[in-house]
Coordinates of C-alpha atoms in Angstrom, one line a residue:
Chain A
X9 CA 142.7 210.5 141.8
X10 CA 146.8 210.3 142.8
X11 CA 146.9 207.0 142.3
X12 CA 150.8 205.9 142.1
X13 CA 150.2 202.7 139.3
X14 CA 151.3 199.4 140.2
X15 CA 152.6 200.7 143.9
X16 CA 149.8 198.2 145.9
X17 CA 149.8 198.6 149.3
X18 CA 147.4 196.1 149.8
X19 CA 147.5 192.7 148.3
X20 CA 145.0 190.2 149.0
X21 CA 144.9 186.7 146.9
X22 CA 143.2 183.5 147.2
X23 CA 141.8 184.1 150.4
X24 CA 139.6 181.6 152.2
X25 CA 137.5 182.0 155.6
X26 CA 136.1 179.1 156.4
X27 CA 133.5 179.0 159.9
X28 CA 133.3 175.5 160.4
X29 CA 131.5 174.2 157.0
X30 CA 130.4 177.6 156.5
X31 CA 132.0 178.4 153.7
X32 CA 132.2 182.7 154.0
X33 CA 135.4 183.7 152.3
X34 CA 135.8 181.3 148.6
X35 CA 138.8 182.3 146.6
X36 CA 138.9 186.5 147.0
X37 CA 141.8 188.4 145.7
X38 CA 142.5 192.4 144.9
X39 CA 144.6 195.0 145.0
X40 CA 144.8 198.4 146.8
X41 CA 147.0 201.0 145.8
X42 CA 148.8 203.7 147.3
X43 CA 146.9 206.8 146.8
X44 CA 143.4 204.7 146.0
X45 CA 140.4 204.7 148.1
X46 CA 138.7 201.1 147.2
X47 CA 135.7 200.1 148.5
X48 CA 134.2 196.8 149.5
X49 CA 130.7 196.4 148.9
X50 CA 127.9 193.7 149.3
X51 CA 124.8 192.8 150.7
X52 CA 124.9 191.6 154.0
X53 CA 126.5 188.0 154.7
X54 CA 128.3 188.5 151.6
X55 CA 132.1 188.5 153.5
X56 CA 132.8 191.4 153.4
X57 CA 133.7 192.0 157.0
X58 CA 134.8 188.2 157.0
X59 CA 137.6 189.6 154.3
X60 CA 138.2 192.7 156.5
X61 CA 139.1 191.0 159.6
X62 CA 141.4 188.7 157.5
X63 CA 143.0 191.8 156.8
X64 CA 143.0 193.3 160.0
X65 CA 144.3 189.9 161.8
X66 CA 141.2 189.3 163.9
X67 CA 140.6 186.3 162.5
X68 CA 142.8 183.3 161.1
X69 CA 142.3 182.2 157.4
X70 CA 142.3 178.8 156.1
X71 CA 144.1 179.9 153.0
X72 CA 145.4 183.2 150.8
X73 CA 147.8 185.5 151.4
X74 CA 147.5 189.1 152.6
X75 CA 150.5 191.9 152.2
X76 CA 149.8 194.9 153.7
X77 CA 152.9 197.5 152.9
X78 CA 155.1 194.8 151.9
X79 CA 154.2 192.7 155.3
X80 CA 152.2 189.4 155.0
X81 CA 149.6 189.4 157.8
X82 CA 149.8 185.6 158.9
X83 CA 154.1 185.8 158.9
X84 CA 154.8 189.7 160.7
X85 CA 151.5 190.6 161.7
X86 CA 152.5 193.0 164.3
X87 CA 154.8 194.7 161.3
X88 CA 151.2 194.3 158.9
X89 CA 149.4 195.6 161.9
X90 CA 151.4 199.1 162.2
X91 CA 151.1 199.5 158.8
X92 CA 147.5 199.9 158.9
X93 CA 144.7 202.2 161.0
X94 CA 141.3 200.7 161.7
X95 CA 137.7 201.9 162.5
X96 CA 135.8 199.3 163.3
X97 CA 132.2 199.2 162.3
X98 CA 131.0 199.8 166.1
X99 CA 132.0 202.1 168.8
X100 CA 134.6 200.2 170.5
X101 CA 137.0 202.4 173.7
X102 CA 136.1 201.9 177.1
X103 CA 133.2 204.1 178.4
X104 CA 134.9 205.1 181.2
X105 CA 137.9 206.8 179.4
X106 CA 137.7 210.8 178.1
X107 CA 138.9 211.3 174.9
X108 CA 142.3 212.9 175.9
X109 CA 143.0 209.3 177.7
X110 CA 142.0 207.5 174.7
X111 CA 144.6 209.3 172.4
X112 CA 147.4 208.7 175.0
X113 CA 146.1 205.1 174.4
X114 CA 146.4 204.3 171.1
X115 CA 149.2 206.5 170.6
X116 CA 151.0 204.9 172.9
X117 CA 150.4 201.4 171.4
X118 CA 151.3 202.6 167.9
X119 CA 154.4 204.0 169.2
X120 CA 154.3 207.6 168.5
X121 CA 153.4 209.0 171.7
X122 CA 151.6 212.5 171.9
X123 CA 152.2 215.6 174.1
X124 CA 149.6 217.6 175.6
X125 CA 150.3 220.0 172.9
X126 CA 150.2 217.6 170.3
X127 CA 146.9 216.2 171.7
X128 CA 145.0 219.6 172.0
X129 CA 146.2 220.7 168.4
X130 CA 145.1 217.6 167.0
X131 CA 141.5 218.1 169.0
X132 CA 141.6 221.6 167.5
X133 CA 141.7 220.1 163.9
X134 CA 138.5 218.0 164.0
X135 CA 136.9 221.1 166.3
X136 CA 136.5 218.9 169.1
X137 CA 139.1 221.5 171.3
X138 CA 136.0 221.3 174.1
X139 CA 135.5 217.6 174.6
X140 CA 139.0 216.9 175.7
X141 CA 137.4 215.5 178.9
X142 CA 134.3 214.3 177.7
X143 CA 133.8 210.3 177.5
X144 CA 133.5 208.8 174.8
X145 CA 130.1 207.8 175.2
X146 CA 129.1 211.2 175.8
X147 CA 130.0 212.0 172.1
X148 CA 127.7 212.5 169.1
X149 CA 127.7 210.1 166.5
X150 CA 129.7 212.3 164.3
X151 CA 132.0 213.4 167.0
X152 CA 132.2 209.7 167.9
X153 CA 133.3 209.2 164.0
X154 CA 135.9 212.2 163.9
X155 CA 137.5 210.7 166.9
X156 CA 137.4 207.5 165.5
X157 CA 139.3 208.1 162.3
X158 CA 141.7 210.4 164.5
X159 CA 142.8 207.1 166.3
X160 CA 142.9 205.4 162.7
X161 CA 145.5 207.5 161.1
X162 CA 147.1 208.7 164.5
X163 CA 150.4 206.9 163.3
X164 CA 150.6 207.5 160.0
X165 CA 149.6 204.4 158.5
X166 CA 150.2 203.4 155.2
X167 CA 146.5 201.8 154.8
X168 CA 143.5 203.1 156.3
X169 CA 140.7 200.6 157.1
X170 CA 137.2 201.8 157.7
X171 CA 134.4 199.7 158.0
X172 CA 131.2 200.9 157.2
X173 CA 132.0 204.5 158.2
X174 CA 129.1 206.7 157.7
X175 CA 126.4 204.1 159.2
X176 CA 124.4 206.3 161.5
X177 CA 125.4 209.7 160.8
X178 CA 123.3 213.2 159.1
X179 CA 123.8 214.3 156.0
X180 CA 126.7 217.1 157.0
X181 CA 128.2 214.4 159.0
X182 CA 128.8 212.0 156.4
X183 CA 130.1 214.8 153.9
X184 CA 132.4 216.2 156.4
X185 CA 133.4 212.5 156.7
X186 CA 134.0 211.8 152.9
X187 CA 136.1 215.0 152.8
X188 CA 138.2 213.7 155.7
X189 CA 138.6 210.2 154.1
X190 CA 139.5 212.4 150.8
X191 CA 142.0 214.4 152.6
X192 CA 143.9 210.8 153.7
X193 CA 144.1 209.9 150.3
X194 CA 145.8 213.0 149.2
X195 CA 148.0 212.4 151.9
X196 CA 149.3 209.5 149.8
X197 CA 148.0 206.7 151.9
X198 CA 145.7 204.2 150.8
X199 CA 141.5 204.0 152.4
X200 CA 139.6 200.3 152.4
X201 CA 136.0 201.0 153.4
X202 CA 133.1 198.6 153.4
X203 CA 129.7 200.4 153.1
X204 CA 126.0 199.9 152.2
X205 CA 125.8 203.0 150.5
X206 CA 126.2 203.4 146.4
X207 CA 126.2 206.9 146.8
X208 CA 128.9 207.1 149.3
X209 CA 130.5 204.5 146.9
X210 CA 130.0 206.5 143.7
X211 CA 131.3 210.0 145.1
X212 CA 133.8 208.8 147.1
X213 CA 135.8 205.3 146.0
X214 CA 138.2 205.2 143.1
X215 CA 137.2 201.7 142.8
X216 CA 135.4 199.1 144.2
X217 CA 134.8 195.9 144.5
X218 CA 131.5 193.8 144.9
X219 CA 131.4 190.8 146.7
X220 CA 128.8 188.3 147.1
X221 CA 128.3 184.7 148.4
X222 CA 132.2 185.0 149.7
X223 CA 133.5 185.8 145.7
X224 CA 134.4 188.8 143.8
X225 CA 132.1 189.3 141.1
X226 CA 133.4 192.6 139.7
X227 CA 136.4 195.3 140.5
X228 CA 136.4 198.5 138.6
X229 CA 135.8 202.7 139.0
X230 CA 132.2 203.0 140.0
X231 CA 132.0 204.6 136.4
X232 CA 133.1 201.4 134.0
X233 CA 130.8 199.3 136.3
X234 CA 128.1 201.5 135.1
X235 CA 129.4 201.4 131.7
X236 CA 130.1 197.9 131.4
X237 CA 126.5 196.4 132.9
X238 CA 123.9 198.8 131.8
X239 CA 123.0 197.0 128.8
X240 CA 122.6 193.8 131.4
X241 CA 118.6 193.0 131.3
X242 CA 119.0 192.1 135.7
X243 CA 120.5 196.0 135.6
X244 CA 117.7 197.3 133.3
X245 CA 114.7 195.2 135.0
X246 CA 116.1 197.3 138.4
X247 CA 116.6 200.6 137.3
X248 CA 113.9 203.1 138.5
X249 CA 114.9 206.4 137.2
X250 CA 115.2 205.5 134.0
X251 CA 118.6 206.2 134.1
X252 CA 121.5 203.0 135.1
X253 CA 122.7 203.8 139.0
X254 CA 125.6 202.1 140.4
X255 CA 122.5 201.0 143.1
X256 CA 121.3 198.9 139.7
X257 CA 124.3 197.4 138.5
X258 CA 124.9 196.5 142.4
X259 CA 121.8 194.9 142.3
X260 CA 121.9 193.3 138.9
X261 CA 124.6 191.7 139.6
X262 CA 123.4 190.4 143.6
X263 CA 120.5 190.4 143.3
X264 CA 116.8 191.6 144.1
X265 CA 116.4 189.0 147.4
X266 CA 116.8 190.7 151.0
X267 CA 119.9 188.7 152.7
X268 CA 119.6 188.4 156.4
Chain B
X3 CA 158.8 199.0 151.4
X4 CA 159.2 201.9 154.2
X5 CA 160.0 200.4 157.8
X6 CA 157.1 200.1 160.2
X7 CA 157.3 201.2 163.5
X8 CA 156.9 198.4 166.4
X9 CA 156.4 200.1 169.4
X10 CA 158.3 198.4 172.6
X11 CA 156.6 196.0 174.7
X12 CA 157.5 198.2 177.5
X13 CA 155.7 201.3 176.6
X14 CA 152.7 199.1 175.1
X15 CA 152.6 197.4 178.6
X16 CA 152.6 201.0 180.4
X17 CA 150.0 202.4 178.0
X18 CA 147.6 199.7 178.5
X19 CA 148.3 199.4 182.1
X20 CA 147.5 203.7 182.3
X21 CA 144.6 203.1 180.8
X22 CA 143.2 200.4 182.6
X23 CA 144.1 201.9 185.9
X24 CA 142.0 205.1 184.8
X25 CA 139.2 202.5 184.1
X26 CA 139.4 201.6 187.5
X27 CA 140.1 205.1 189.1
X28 CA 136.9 206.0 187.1
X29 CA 134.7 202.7 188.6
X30 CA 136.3 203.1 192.0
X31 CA 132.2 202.4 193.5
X32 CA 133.2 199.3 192.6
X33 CA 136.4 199.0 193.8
X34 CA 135.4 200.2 197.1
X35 CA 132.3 197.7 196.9
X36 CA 135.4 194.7 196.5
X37 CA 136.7 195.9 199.9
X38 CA 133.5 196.7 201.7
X39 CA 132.5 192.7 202.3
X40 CA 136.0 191.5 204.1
X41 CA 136.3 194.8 206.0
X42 CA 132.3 194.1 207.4
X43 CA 133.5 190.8 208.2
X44 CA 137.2 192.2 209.9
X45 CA 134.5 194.7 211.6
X46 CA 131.4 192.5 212.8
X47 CA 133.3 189.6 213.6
X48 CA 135.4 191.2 216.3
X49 CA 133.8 189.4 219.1
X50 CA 135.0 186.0 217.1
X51 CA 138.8 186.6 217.3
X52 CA 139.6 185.4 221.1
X53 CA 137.6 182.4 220.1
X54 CA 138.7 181.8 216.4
X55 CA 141.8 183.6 216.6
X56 CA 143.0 186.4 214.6
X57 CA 144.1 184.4 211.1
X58 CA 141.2 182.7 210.7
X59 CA 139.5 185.8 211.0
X60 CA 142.1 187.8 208.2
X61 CA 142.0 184.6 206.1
X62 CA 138.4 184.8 206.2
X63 CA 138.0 187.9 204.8
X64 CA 140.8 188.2 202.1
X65 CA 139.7 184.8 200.8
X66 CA 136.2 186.6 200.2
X67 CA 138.1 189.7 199.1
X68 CA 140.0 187.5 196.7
X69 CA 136.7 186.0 195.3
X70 CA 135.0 189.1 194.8
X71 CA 138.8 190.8 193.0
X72 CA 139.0 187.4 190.7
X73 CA 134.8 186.8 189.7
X74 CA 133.5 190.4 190.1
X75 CA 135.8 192.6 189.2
X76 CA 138.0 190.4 186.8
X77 CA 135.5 188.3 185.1
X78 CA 133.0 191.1 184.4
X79 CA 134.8 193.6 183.0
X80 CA 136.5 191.1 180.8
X81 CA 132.7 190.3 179.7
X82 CA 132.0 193.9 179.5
X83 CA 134.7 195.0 177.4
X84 CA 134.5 192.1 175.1
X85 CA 130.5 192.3 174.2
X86 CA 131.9 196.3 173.2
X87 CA 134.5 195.2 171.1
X88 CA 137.1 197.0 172.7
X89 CA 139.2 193.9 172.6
X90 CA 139.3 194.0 168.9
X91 CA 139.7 197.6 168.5
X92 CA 143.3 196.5 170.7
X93 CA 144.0 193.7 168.4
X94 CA 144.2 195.6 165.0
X95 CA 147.0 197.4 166.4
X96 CA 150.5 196.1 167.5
X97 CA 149.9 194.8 170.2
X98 CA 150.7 191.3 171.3
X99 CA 147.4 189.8 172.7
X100 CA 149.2 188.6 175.7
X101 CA 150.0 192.7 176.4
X102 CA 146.3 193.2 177.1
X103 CA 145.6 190.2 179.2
X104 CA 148.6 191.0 181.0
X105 CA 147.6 194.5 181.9
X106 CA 144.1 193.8 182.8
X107 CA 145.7 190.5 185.2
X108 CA 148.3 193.7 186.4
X109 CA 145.1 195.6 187.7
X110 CA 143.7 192.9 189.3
X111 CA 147.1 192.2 191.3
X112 CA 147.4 195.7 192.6
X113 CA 143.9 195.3 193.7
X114 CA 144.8 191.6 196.0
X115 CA 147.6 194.2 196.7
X116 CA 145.5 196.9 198.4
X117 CA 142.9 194.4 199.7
X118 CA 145.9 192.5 201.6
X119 CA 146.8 195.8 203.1
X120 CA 143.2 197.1 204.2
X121 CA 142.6 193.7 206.0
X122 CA 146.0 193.7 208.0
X123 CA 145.4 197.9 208.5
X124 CA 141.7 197.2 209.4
X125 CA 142.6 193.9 211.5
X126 CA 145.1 195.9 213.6
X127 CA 142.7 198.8 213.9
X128 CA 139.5 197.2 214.3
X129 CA 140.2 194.0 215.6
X130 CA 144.1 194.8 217.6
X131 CA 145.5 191.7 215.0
X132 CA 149.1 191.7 214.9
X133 CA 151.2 189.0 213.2
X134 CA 155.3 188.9 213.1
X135 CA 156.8 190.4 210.2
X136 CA 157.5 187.4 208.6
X137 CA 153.7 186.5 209.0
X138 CA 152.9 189.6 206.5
X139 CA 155.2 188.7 204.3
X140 CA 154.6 185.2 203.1
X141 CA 150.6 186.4 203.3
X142 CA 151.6 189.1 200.8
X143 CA 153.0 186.7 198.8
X144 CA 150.7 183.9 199.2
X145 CA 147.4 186.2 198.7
X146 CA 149.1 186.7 195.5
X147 CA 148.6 182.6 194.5
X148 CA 145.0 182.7 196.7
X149 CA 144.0 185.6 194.3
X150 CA 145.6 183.7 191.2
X151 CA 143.0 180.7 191.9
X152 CA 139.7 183.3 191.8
X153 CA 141.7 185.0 188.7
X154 CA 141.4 181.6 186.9
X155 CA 137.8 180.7 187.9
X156 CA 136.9 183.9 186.8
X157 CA 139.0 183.2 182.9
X158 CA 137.3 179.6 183.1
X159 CA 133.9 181.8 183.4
X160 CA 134.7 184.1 180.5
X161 CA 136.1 181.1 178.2
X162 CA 133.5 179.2 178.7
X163 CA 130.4 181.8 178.3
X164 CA 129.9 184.7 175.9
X165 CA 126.6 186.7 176.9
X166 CA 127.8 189.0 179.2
X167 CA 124.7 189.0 181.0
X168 CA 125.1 185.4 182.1
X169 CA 128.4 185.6 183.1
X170 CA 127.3 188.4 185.1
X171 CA 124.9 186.1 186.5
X172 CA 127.1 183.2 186.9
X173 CA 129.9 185.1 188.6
X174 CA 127.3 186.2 191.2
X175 CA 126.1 182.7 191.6
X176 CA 129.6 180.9 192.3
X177 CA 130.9 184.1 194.4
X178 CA 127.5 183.2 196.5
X179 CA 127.7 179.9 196.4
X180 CA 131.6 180.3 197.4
X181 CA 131.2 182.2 200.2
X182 CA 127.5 180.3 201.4
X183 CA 129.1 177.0 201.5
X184 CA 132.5 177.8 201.9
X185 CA 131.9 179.4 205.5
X186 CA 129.4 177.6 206.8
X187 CA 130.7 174.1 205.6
X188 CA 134.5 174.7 207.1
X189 CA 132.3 175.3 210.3
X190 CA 130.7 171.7 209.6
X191 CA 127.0 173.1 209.7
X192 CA 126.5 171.6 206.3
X193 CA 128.0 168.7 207.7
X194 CA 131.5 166.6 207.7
X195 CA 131.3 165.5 203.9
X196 CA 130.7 168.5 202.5
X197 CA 133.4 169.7 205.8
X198 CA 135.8 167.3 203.7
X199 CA 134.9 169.0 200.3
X200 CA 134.9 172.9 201.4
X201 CA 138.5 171.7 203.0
X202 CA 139.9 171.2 199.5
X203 CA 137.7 173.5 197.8
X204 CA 139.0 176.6 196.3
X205 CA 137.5 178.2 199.1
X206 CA 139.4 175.9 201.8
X207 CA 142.4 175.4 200.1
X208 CA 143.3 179.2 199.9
X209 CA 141.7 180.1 203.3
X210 CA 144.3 177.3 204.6
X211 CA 147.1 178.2 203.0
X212 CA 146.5 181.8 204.0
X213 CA 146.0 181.3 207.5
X214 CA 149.0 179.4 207.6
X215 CA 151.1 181.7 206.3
X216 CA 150.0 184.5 209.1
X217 CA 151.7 181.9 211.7
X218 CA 154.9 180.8 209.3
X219 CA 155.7 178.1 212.2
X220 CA 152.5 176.3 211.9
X221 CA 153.1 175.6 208.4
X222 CA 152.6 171.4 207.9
X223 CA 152.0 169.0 205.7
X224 CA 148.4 170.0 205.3
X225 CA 149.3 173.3 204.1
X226 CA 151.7 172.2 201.8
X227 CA 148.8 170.1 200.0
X228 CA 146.7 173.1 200.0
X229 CA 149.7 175.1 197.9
X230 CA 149.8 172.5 195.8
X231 CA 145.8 171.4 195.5
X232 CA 146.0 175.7 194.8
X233 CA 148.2 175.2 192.0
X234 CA 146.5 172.3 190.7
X235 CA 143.2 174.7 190.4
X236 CA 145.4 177.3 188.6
X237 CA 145.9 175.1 186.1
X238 CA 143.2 173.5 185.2
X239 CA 141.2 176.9 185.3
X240 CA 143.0 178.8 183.7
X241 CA 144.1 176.4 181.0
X242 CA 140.3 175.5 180.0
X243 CA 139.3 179.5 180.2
X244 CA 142.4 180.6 177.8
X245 CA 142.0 177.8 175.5
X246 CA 138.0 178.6 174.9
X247 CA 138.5 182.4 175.2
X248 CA 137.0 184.3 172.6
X249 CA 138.0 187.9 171.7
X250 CA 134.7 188.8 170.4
X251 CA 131.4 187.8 171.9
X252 CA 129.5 187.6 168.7

C-alpha cells in the first residue's frame, strides 16, 4: 500500500441525508487518502450510495461537509466535481452512441479533449481496439466495465469513485478489474468503491468502512477488523469455516436479518 | 491542493450538443416520423388551399409538426434518458446542469428549424404556396415561440411524471388529443364553446400566431393576444416542469 499519511483527498464529516423523515445518512464522517483504495460496505439500505451521491453532488445534504482535493462539494462543486471520476452502479451512456463517440463525450466535458490517436491507443490498452464502433449496449458486461472505468479516470482525477464495480461480472472479469483499480492506486490517486462482496473487499481495499442504519460502525484494514472482532460471540455465532472471515465480522456487527 | 481543470462552457456546450446530434443522426426513423404527419397534411390537403388558403394550410401542419418536435421527440427522450441514468452519469462531472438541458432544448430547435423549412419547400412544391419574404421570416422566427409552447408542455409532462412508460403514454394522449380537438374544434364541428377554447388553446393560439405571421399585414389585435396568451403558456409550463423535474426517475 503507497499510502502518503495524512494527505486525505477525501474528507467527509458529519454528513446528514435526510429523504423527507427518512432519516438515511445520521452523522457519517471518514477519510480517504491519496494512494488508498477504501471501501464502503453495508447491507442494502444501509446509505451507502445515499453517502456516495453526497459525494458525487447528485444529491443535496441537509448537513456535513465534503472536501474532495481540497474542494468542498456544496461551495465549488464543479472544482469537487473535476477532481473526481465516477462509475455509477448501472450502465448509464446513451444506447445510440459507439464507444469512440462516448470518449469524445466525456472528454470533452472534463476538458482534456482526445485525438483519434489518443482514443485508439487508449482502446488498445483495455484490448477493446475492435469495438471502436460498437454501441455501448452491444458490449459485454466486462467490456461495458473496462469502458466504464476508462471514462472514470479519463481526466486524471485525483479520486476515483466506483460504485459497486464488479456486480455482474465472471470470475476473470472481476480480477482483471481489481488489477485495474490496483493499477489507479499506484498511480497515486485515491479509489472509493461500494461493494457487496467481502472478498473483493479483503483482497482489494486498504481499508474500509462498514455502514449500517445511515452510521459508521467501524473503519480499519480488513485485517485489524478481523483482528479486533473475532473474539465478538455475534462474529463467532456466524462463522462457518471455523475460521473468523471478514464476511463474519461484517455480519457480526450488521447483523444476520436480510434488509430489503 | 493541485488546480482542477474546469473545462469552458463553450466546449462543454459543443460536446454535449455533438453528442446529442449523433443521438439524433442515429434515431433519424424518428425524426423522419416528426416530419411525415405535417408533410401528409401539406400533401393530402392540396385540394383545401383555394378554399382555406395557403397559411392556414402551412400553419396547420407546422403547429402539428411542433407538437409532435416538443411531446414526442422532446419529452420522450428526456424520459428515456432519465429512467437510464444517463443524466446522472452527466452530473458527476463538470457540467453545469443547465449545459445539458440546454443542448437537448438546442436539438429540438434545429429540428422546428428543418420542419419550418420542409413545410414552406413542400408547400411551394406540393401545394404552389408562396409567401413574401418578410412572410418567412417572422414564421421562422415565430415557429421558434410556437415550438417553445410544445417544448414546455412536453417539460411540464416530464416534471410532473417519472415512469417513462406513462409519459410515453401521456405524450401520445395530449399530442392526440391536441391535434383531434384542435382541428376539428377551430372548424366548429365540436361546436362554438369548445370553437372559443381550441381559439386560445395552445393549439389555436400558435396556429394563429403562425398564420399571421405568413401574411405580416394581417397582423391585429387578435394576434397580438395569441403572442402573448403563447407566452403566458411558456411560463406556466415550463416553470411547473423545471421546478418538479427530477434527474433520476427512481
Amino acid at each position: 500500500m503507497s499510502v502518503e499519511q495524512n494527505k486525505y483527498i477525501l474528507k467527509v464529516e458529519g454528513l446528514h441525508v435526510n429523504y423527507g423523515n427518512i432519516v438515511a445518512v445520521n452523522n457519517v464522517g471518514f477519510d480517504v487518502l491519496q494512494g488508498e483504495i477504501f471501501g464502503l460496505l453495508g447491507p442494502n439500505g444501509a446509505g451507502k450510495t445515499s453517502t456516495l451521491s453526497a459525494i458525487e453532488g447528485l444529491i443535496k445534504f441537509k448537513e456535513g461537509t465534503i472536501i474532495v482535493n481540497g474542494q468542498s462539494v456544496s461551495e465549488k462543486p464543479l472544482h469537487a466535481r473535476a477532481s473526481m471520476g465516477v462509475q455509477l452502479q448501472s450502465t448509464s451512456f446513451q444506447p445510440e452512441l459507439n464507444v469512440v463517440q462516448i470518449l469524445q463525450l466525456f472528454s470533452g466535458i472534463y476538458g482534456v479533449p482526445m485525438s483519434k490517436d489518443k482514443i485508439k491507443d487508449t482502446l488498445a490498452a483495455i484490448g477493446l481496439e475492435d469495438a471502436a464502433q460498437k454501441k455501448f449496449s452491444q458490449l459485454s458486461g466486462g467490456q461495458q466495465q473496462r469502458v466504464s472505468l476508462v471514462i472514470a479516470t479519463i481526466h486524471n482525477p485525483k479520486l476515483v469513485l466506483l460504485d459497486e464495480p464488479t456486480t455482474g461480472l465472471d470470475p476473470q472479469a472481476r480480477r482483471q478489474l481489481w488489477e485495474r483499480i490496483e493499477a489507479i492506486r499506484e498511480r497515486g490517486h485515491a479509489v472509493l468503491l461500494t461493494t457487496h462482496s467481502m472478498e473483493e473487499a479483503e483482497s482489494v481495499c486498504d481499508r474500509i468502512a462498514i455502514i449500517d442504519h445511515g452510521r459508521v460502525i467501524a473503519v480499519d484494514t480488513p485485517q485489524a477488523l478481523i483482528d479486533k472482532h473475532r473474539d465478538d460471540p455475534e462474529v463467532i455465532a456466524v462463522s462457518r469455516r471455523g475460521k473468523i472471515t471478514l464476511e463474519d465480522v461484517f455480519i457480526g456487527l450488521t447483523g444476520t436479518t436480510v434488509r430489503a | 491542493m493541485e488546480e482542477t481543470i474546469i473545462p469552458k462552457t463553450s466546449t462543454v456546450l459543443f460536446t454535449l450538443f455533438r453528442a446529442d446530434l449523433a443521438t439524433l443522426i442515429s434515431n433519424r426513423r424518428s425524426g423522419i416520423i416528426t416530419l411525415f404527419v405535417p408533410l401528409i397534411i401539406l400533401i393530402s390537403w392540396k385540394g383545401m388551399v383555394p378554399k382555406v388558403g395557403g397559411p392556414f394550410v402551412l400553419s396547420t401542419a407546422i403547429t402539428i409538426g411542433l407538437m409532435a418536435i416538443g411531446l414526442m421527440g422532446y419529452s420522450i427522450s428526456i424520459s428515456r434518458d432519465r429512467d437510464k441514468g444517463i443524466f446522472q452519469r452527466l452530473r458527476v462531472a463538470p457540467v453545469p446542469t443547465w449545459a445539458i438541458m440546454v443542448s437537448r432544448i438546442s436539438i429540438q430547435l434545429m429540428m422546428i428549424m428543418i420542419l419550418t423549412l420542409a413545410v414552406f419547400v413542400v408547400g411551394f412544391e406540393n401545394d404552389k404556396i408562396l409567401l413574401s419574404w418578410q412572410g418567412y421570416a417572422v414564421t421562422f422566427f415565430v415557429a421558434f415561440l410556437g415550438g417553445a409552447v410544445y417544448l414546455s408542455v412536453g417539460q411540464l409532462i416530464v416534471g410532473l411524471i417519472k415512469n417513462p412508460e406513462t409519459v410515453n403514454a401521456v405524450t401520445r394522449l395530449v399530442y392526440f388529443l391536441f391535434i383531434m380537438v384542435g382541428m376539428f374544434g377551430e372548424l366548429g364541428v365540436l361546436g362554438l364553446k369548445l370553437k372559443d377554447i381550441v381559439h386560445w388553446s395552445p393549439y389555436g393560439s400558435v396556429k394563429l400566431m403562425l398564420a399571421a405571421s405568413m401574411e405580416p399585414a394581417k397582423w391585429n389585435d387578435d394576434t397580438t393576444m395569441a403572442v402573448l396568451a403563447t407566452i403566458a403558456y411558456i411560463v406556466v409550463f415550463a416553470g411547473i416542469g423545471i421546478k418538479n423535474f427530477k434527474w433520476s426517475s427512481k
